[in-house]
Coordinates of C-alpha atoms in Angstrom, one line a residue:
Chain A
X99 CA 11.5 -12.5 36.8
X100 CA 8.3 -11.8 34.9
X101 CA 8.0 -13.0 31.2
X102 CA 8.5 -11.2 28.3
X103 CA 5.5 -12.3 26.8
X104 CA 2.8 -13.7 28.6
X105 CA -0.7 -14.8 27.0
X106 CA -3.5 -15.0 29.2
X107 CA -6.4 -17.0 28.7
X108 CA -6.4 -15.0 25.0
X109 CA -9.6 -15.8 22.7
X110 CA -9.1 -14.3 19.0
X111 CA -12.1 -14.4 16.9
X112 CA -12.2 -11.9 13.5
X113 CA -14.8 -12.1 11.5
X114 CA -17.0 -14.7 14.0
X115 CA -14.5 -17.5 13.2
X116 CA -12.7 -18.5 16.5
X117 CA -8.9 -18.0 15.5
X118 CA -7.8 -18.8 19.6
X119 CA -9.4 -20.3 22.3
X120 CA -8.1 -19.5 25.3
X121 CA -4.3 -20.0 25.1
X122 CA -2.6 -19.1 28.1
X123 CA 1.2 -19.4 27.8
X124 CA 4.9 -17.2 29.1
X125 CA 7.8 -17.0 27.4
X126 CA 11.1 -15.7 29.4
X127 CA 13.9 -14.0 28.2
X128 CA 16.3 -15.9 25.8
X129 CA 13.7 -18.9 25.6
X130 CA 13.6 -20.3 22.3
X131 CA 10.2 -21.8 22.0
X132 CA 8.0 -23.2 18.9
X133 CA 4.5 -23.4 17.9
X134 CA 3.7 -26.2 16.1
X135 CA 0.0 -27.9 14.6
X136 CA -2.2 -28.2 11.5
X137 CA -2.6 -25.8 9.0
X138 CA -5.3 -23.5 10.1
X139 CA -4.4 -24.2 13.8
X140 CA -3.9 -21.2 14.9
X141 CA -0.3 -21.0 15.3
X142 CA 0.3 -17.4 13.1
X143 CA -2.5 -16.1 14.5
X144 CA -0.4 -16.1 17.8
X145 CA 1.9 -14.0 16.3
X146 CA 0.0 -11.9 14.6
X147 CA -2.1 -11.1 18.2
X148 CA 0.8 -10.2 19.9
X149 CA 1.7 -7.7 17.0
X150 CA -1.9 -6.4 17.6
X151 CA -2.7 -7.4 14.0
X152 CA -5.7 -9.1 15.3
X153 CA -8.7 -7.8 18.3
X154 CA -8.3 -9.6 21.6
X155 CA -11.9 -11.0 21.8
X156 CA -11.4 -12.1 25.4
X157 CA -8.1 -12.9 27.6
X158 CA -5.0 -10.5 27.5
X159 CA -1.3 -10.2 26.1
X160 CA 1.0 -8.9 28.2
X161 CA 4.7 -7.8 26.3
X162 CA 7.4 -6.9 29.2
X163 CA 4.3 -6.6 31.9
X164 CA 2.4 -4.2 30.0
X165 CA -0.9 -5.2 28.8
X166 CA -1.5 -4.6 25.1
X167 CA -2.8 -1.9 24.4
X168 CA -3.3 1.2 21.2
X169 CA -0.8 2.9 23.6
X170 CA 1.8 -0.2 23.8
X171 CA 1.8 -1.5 20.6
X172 CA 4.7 0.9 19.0
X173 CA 6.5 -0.3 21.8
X174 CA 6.0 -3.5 21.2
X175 CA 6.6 -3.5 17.8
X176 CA 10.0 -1.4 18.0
X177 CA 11.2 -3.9 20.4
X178 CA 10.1 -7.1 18.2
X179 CA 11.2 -8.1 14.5
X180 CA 9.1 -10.0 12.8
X181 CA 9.5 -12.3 9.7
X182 CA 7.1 -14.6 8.1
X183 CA 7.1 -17.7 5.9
X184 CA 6.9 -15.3 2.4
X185 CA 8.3 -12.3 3.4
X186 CA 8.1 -8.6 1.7
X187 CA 11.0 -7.1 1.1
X188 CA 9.1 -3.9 -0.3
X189 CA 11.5 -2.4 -2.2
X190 CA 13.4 -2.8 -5.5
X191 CA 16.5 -3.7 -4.3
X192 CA 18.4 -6.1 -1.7
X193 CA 19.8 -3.0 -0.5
X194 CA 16.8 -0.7 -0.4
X195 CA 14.9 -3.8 1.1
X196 CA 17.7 -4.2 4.3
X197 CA 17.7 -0.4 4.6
X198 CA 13.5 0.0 4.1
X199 CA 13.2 0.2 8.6
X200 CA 16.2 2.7 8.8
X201 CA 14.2 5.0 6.4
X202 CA 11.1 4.9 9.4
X203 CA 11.8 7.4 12.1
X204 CA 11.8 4.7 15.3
X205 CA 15.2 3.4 13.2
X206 CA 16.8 6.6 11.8
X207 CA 19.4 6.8 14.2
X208 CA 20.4 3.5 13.6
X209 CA 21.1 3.5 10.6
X210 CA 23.7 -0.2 9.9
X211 CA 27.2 0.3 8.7
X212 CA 28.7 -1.2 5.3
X213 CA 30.2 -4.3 6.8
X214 CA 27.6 -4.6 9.6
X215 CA 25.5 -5.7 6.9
X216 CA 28.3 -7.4 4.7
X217 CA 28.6 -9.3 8.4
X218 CA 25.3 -10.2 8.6
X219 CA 24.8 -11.3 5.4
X220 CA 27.6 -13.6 5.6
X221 CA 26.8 -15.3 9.0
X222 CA 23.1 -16.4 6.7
X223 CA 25.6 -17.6 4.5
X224 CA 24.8 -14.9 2.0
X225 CA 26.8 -13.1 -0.6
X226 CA 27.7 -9.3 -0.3
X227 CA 27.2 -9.1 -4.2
X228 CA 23.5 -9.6 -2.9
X229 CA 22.9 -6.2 -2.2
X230 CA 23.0 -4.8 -5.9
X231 CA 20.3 -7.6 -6.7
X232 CA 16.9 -6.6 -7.6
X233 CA 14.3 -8.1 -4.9
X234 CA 12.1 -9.1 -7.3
X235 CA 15.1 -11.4 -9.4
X236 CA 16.1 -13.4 -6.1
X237 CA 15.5 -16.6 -5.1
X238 CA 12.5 -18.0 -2.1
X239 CA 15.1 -19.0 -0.1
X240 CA 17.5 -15.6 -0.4
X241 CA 14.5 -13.7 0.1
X242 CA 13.5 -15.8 3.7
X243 CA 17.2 -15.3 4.4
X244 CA 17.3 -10.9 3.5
X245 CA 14.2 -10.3 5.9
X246 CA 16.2 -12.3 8.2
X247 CA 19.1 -10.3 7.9
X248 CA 17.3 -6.8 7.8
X249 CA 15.6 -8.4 11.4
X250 CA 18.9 -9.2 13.0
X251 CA 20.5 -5.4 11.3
X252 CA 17.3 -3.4 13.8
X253 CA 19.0 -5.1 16.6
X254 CA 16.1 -7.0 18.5
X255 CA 16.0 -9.3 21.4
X256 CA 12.3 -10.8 20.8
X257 CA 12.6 -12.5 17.1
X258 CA 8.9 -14.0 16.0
X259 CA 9.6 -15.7 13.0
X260 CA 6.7 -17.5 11.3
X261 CA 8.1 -20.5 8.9
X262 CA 11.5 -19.4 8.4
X263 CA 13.4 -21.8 7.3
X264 CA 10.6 -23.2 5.1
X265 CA 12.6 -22.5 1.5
X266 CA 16.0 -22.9 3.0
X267 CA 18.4 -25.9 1.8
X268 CA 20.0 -27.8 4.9
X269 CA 23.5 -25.3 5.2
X270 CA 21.5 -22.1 5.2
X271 CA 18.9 -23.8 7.5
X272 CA 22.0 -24.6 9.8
X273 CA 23.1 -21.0 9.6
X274 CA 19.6 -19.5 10.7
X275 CA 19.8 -22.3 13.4
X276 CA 22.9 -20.9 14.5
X277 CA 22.2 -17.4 14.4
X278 CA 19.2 -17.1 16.6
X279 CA 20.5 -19.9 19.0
X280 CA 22.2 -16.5 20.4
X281 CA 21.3 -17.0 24.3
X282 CA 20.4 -13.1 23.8
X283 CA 17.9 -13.6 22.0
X284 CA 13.8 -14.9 22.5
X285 CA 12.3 -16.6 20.0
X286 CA 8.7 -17.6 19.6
X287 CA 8.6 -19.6 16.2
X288 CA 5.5 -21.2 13.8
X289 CA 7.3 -24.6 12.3
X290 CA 6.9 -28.0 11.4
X291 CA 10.5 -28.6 10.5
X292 CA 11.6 -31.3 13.1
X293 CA 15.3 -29.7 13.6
X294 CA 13.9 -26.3 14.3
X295 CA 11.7 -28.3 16.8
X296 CA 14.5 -30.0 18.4
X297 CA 16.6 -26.8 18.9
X298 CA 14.0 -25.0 20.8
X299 CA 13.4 -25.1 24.4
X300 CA 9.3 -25.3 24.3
X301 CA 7.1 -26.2 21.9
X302 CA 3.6 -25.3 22.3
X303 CA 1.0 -27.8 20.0
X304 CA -1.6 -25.9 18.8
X305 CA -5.5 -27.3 17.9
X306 CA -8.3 -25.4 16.3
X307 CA -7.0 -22.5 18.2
X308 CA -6.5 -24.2 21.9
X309 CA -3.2 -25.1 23.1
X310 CA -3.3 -28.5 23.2
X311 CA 0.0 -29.6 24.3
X312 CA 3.1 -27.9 26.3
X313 CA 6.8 -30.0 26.1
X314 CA 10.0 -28.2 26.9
X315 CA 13.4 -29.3 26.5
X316 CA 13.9 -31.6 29.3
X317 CA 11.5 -33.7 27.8
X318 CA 8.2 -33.1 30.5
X319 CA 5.1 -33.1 28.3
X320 CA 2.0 -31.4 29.7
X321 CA -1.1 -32.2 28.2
X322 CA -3.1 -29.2 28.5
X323 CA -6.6 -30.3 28.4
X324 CA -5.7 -32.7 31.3
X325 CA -4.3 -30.2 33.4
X326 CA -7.3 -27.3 32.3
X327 CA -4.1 -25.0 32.2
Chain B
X82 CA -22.9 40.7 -28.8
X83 CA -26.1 38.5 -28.2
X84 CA -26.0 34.6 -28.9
X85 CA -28.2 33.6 -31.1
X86 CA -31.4 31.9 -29.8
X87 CA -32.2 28.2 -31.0
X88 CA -36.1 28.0 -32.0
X89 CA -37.9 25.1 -30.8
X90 CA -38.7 23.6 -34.2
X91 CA -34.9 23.7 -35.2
X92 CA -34.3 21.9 -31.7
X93 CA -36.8 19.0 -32.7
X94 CA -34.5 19.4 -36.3
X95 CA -31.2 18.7 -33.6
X96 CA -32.8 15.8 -31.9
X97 CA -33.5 14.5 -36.0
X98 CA -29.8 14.1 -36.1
X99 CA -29.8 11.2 -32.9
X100 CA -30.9 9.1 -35.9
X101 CA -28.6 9.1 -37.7
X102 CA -25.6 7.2 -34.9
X103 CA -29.0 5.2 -33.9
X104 CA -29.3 4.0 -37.8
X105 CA -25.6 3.4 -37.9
X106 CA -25.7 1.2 -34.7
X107 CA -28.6 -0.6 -35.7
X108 CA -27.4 -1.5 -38.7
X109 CA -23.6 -2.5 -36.7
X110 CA -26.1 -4.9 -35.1
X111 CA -26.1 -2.9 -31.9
X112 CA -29.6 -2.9 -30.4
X113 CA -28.8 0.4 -27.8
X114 CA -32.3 2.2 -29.2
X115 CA -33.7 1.8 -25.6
X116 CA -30.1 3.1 -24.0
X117 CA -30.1 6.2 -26.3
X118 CA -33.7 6.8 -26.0
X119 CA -33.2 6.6 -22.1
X120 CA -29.4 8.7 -22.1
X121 CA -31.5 11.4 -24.6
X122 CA -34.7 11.9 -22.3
X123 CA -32.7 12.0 -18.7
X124 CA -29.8 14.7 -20.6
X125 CA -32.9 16.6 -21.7
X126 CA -35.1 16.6 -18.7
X127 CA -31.9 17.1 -16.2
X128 CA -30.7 20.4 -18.8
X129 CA -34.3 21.9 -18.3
X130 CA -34.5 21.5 -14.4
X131 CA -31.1 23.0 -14.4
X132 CA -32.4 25.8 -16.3
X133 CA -35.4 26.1 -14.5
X134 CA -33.6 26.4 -11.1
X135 CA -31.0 28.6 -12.6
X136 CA -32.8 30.8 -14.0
X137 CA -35.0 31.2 -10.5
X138 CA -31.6 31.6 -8.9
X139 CA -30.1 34.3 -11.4
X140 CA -33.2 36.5 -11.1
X141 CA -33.4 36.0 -7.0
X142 CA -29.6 36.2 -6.9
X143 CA -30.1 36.2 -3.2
X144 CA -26.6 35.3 -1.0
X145 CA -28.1 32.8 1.0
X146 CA -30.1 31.2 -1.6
X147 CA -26.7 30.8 -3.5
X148 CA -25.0 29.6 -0.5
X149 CA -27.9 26.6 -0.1
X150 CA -27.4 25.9 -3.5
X151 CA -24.1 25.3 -3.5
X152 CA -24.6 23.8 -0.2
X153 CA -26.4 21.0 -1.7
X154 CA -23.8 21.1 -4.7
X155 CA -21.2 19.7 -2.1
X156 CA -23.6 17.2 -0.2
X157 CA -24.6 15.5 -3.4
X158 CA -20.7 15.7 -4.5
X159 CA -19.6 13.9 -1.2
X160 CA -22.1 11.1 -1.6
X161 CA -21.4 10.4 -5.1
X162 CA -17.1 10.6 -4.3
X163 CA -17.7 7.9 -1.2
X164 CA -20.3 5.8 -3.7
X165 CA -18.2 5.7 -6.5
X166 CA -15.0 5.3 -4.0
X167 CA -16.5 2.3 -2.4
X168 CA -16.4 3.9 0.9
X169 CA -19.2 3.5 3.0
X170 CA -21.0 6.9 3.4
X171 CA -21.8 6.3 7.3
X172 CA -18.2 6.4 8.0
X173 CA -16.6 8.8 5.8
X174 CA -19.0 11.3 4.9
X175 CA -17.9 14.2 7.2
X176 CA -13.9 13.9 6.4
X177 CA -14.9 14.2 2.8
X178 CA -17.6 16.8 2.8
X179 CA -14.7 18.6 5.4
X180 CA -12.1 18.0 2.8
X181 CA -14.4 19.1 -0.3
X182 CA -16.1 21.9 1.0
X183 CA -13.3 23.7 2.1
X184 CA -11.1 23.5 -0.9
X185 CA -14.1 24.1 -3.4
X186 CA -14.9 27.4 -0.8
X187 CA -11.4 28.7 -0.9
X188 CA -10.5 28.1 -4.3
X189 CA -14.0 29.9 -6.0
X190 CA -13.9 32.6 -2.8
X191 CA -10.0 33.1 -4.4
X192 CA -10.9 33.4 -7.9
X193 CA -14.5 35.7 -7.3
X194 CA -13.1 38.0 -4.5
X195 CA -9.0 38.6 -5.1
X196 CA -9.7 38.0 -9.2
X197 CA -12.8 38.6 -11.0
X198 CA -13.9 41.1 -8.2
X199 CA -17.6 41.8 -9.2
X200 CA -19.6 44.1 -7.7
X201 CA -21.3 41.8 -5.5
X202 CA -19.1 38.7 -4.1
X203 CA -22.2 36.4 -3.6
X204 CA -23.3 37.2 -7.3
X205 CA -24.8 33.7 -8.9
X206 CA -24.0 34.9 -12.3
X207 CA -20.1 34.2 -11.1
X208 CA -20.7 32.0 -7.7
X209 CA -22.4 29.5 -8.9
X210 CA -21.3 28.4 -12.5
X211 CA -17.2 28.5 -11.4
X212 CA -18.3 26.4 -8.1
X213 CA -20.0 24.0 -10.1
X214 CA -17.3 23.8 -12.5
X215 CA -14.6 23.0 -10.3
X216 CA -16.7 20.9 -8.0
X217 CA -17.3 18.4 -11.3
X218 CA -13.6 18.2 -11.6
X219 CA -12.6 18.2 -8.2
X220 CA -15.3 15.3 -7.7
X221 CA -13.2 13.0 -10.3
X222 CA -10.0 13.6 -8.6
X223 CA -11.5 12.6 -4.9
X224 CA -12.8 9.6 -6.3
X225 CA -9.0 8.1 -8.1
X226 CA -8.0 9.2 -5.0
X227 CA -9.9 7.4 -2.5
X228 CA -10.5 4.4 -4.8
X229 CA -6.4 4.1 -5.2
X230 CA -5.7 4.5 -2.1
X231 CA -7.9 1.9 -0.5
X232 CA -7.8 -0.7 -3.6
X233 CA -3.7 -0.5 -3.3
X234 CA -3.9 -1.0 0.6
X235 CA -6.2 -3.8 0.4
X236 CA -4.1 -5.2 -2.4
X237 CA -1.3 -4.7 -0.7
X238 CA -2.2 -5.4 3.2
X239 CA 0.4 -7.7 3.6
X240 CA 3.3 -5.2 2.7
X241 CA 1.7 -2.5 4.7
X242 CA 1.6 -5.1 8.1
X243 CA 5.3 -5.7 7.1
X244 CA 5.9 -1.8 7.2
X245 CA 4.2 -1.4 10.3
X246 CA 6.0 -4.2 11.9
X247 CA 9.4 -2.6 10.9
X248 CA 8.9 -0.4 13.3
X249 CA 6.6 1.7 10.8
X250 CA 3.8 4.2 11.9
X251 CA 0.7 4.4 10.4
X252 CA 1.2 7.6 8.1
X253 CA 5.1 5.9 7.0
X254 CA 3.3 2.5 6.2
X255 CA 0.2 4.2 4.2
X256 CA 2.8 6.7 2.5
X257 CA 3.9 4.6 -0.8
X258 CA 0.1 4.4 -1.4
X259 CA -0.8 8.1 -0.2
X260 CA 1.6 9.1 -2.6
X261 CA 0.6 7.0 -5.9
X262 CA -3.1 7.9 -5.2
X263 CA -2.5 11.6 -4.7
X264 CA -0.8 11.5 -8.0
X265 CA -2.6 9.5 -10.3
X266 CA -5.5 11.6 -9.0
X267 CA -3.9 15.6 -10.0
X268 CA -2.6 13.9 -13.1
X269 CA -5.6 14.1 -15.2
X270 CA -5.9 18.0 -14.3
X271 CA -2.0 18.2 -15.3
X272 CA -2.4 16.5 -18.7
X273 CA -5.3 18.5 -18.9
X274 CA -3.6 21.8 -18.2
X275 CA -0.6 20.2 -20.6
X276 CA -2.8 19.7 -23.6
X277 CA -5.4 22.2 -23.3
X278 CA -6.0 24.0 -26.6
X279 CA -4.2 21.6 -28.5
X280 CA -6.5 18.9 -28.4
X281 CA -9.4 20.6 -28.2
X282 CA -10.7 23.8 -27.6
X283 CA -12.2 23.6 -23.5
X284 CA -16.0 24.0 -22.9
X285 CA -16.0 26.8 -20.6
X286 CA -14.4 29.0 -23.0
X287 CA -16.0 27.5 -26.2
X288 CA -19.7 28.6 -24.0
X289 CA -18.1 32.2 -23.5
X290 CA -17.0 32.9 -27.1
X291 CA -20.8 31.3 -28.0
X292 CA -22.3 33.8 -25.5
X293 CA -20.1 36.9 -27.2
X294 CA -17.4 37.5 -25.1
X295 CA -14.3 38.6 -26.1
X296 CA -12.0 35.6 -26.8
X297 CA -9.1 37.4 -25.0
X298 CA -11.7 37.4 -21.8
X299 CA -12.6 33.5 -22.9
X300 CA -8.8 32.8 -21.9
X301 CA -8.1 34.6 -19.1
X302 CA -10.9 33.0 -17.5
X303 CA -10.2 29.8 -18.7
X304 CA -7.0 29.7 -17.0
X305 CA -8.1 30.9 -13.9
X306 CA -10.9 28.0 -13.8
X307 CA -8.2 25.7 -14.4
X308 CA -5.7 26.9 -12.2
X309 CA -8.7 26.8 -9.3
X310 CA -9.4 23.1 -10.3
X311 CA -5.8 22.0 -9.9
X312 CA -5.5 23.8 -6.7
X313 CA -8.6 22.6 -5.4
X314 CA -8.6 19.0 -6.6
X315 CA -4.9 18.7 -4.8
X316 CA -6.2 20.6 -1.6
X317 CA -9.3 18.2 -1.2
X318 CA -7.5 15.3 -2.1
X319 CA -4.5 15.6 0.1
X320 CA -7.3 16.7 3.1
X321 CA -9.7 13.7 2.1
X322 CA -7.4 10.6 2.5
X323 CA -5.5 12.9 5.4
X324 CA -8.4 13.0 7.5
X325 CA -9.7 9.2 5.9
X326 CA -6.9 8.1 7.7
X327 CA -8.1 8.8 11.3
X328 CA -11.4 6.7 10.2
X329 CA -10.7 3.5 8.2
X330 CA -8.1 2.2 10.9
X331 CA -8.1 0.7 14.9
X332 CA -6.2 2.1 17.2
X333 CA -3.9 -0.9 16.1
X334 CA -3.0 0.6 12.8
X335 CA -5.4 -2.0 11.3
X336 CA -7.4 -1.2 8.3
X337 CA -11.0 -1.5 9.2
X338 CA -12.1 -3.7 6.5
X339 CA -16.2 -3.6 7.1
X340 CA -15.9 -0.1 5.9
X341 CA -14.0 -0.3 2.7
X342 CA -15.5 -3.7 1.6
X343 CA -15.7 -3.1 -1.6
X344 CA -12.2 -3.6 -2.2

């Protein structure tokens, strides 16, 4: 079984300040996995590379076997939802906000039903009186939780979800937790929050850009400088 | 009707009256007398190249000669849009000379060959004032455009990555911001069409009533100059940040930075 995602060797640099240093890593389908580190470690800039949001300056990204490529990306990015620590809504209201991707052509035909949002809503433990909100009036934590909800609403396997749960009190944290535990679905996560840690099957430590360190669930711990991985 | 001529001595008497708002300044505690003397001498030494080279090209009122001129209306026009845009020239300066020229060229080809119909198409008399004229307009419109456009993407890169990673192409993640930059670029010509007459009488026809035409002639060829600026300004700024958009970004969708640095 190849890997949906599979860094190789992958050195980022954008305006000559190293972002990655060779970070070789796979992530299978339904693997939950988590990157963790200092501030300025490198650990967005993962995700943001595989979303082609940064020039490969040596290595390569595969997505589903396919190199990435100007030709690839769309289909990468269809087939991955992506939410980060301060999301944009970008539009004026909860609704508009959940329904902004149907309004793109690669989502027109997919347009969500009434109560498959009012659904989706509730399992993050949100309102439906939500939707007539204006974006702008709601709170951190709502807003984390409505760019979470328009992710799960475009139907995705691959979830990359930088700092989710970072405004989120400890019963809509446990919802989120619950939600993408979903066998179904791959996650490759940015977070220092210990119980997100604990719930996913690999963590991935990053330093000044280098994976430094590589533990999965059953508790093995590889040190990558040790094993020049 | 002839217009009357202004003597020279009475011209000195004209330049007399700069005293006056320099007095006034002076004694607001304004110290511009170098600014004015400089704005003064450039205004009066540009006016009198431009009538030295119009006046050559009146009396030559040869086709190609007009066509050069108003060749290098539209090359100094796209380098001042793309400096005042904060574009950087290297990149952009085909798109909008592309953009420009042909919407200045179809719009005064319009007017001069379906409407005014002289007896010669290429006449300078016609070609070259109305080009000019809408070329100065059309100039201010490509620059709001541009300038919004690139300042509201920059300002707002984070909400066009979130677009684009809904599933977004370029052109739907670029459209909120195509769209406020097209518009606050025609609006000036609207407002201007909106309010024309009522707040002030327009130059083009004020100069034709001073040169003797018949005020009735003044306005129809007021109109048509404005109609010809609206359509050109929207045509060459719907064209500029069109084809802009197949320069300032990767094949990632990712705005090229280094060449918008400005903003």
């Amino acid at each position: 079984m190849s890997p949906i995602i599979r860094f190789d060797q992958v050195s980022v640099s954008v305006h000559e300040k190293m972002l990655l240093s060779d970070v070789s890593f796979d992530l299978f389908a339904g693997e939950k996995a988590v990157l963790c580190g200092k501030s300025g470690s490198g650990k967005s800039s993962v995700l943001r590379t595989l979303l082609g949001l940064h020039p490969l300056s040596g290595g390569m990204v595969y997505f589903q076997g396919e190199p990435l490529d100007p030709a690839s990306i769309l289909t990468i990015r269809n087939h991955t939802a992506y939410v980060g620590q301060e999301p944009i809504l970008g539009a004026e209201s909860v609704r508009e906000a959940l329904l902004l991707p149907f309004g793109f052509k690669a989502h027109q035909s997919h347009k969500p039903r009434e109560d498959q949002i009012i659904e989706v809503l509730r399992r993050l433990h949100l309102p439906a009186d939500i939707l007539h909100q204006e974006s702008s009036r709601i709170s951190g934590g709502e807003k984390q939780r409505i760019a979470l909800a328009r992710s799960l609403l475009l139907g995705k396997n691959l979830y990359l979800l930088d700092e989710v749960t970072s405004a989120l009190d400890t019963a809509s944290k446990q919802a989120v937790f619950d939600v993408f535990s979903d066998s179904s679905l791959t996650v490759l996560s940015v977070a220092h929050d210990p119980d997100w840690m604990a719930r996913c099957d690999l963590v991935f430590e990053l330093e000044e850009g280098r994976l430094t360190k590589r533990s999965g669930r059953s508790g093995k711990v590889s040190n990558m400088q040790d094993t020049g991985v | 009707m002839e217009t009357l001529d202004i003597a020279l001595p009475r011209m000195a008497m004209l330049y007399g009256l700069c005293l006056l708002p320099w007095l006034l300044l002076w004694l607001t505690g304004l110290r511009l007398s170098r600014d004015i003397g400089i704005g003064i001498l450039r205004m009066s030494i540009q006016l009198v190249l431009v009538g030295i080279y119009l006046k050559a090209l009146f009396d030559l009122n040869n086709p190609w000669l007009n066509g050069l001129w108003i060749l290098l209306m539209l090359l100094v026009a796209d380098w001042s849009i793309l400096r005042r845009a904060g574009l950087k020239a290297r990149y952009f300066f085909l798109a909008t000379f592309m953009a420009v020229a042909s919407s200045i060229i179809f719009s005064t080809a319009y007017l001069v060959v379906l409407v005014i119909q002289p007896e010669h198409y290429y006449d300078a008399r016609y070609i070259v004032p109305l080009a000019g004229m809408i070329l100065g307009n059309c100039l201010q419109g490509n620059v709001i455009a541009l300038e919004r456009f690139y300042y509201a993407l920059r300002k707002n890169q984070l909400e066009y990555e979130t677009f684009l990673m809904l599933g977004a192409t370029r052109w739907e993640a670029v459209r909120p911001y195509y769209r406020a930059a097209i518009k606050a670029a025609i609006n000036p010509a609207i407002a201007s069409m909106a309010t024309m007459g009522l707040v002030s009488l327009p130059g083009m026809m004020t100069g034709q009533i001073l040169g003797g035409s018949d005020p009735w002639i003044a306005v129809k060829y007021q109109i048509a100059i404005m109609i010809c600026i609206f359509t050109s300004t929207v045509i060459a700024c719907i064209f500029n940040l069109k084809l802009s958009l197949n320069i300032a970004f990767d094949a990632f969708d990712v705005l090229r930075t280094e060449m918008v640095d400005k903003h």
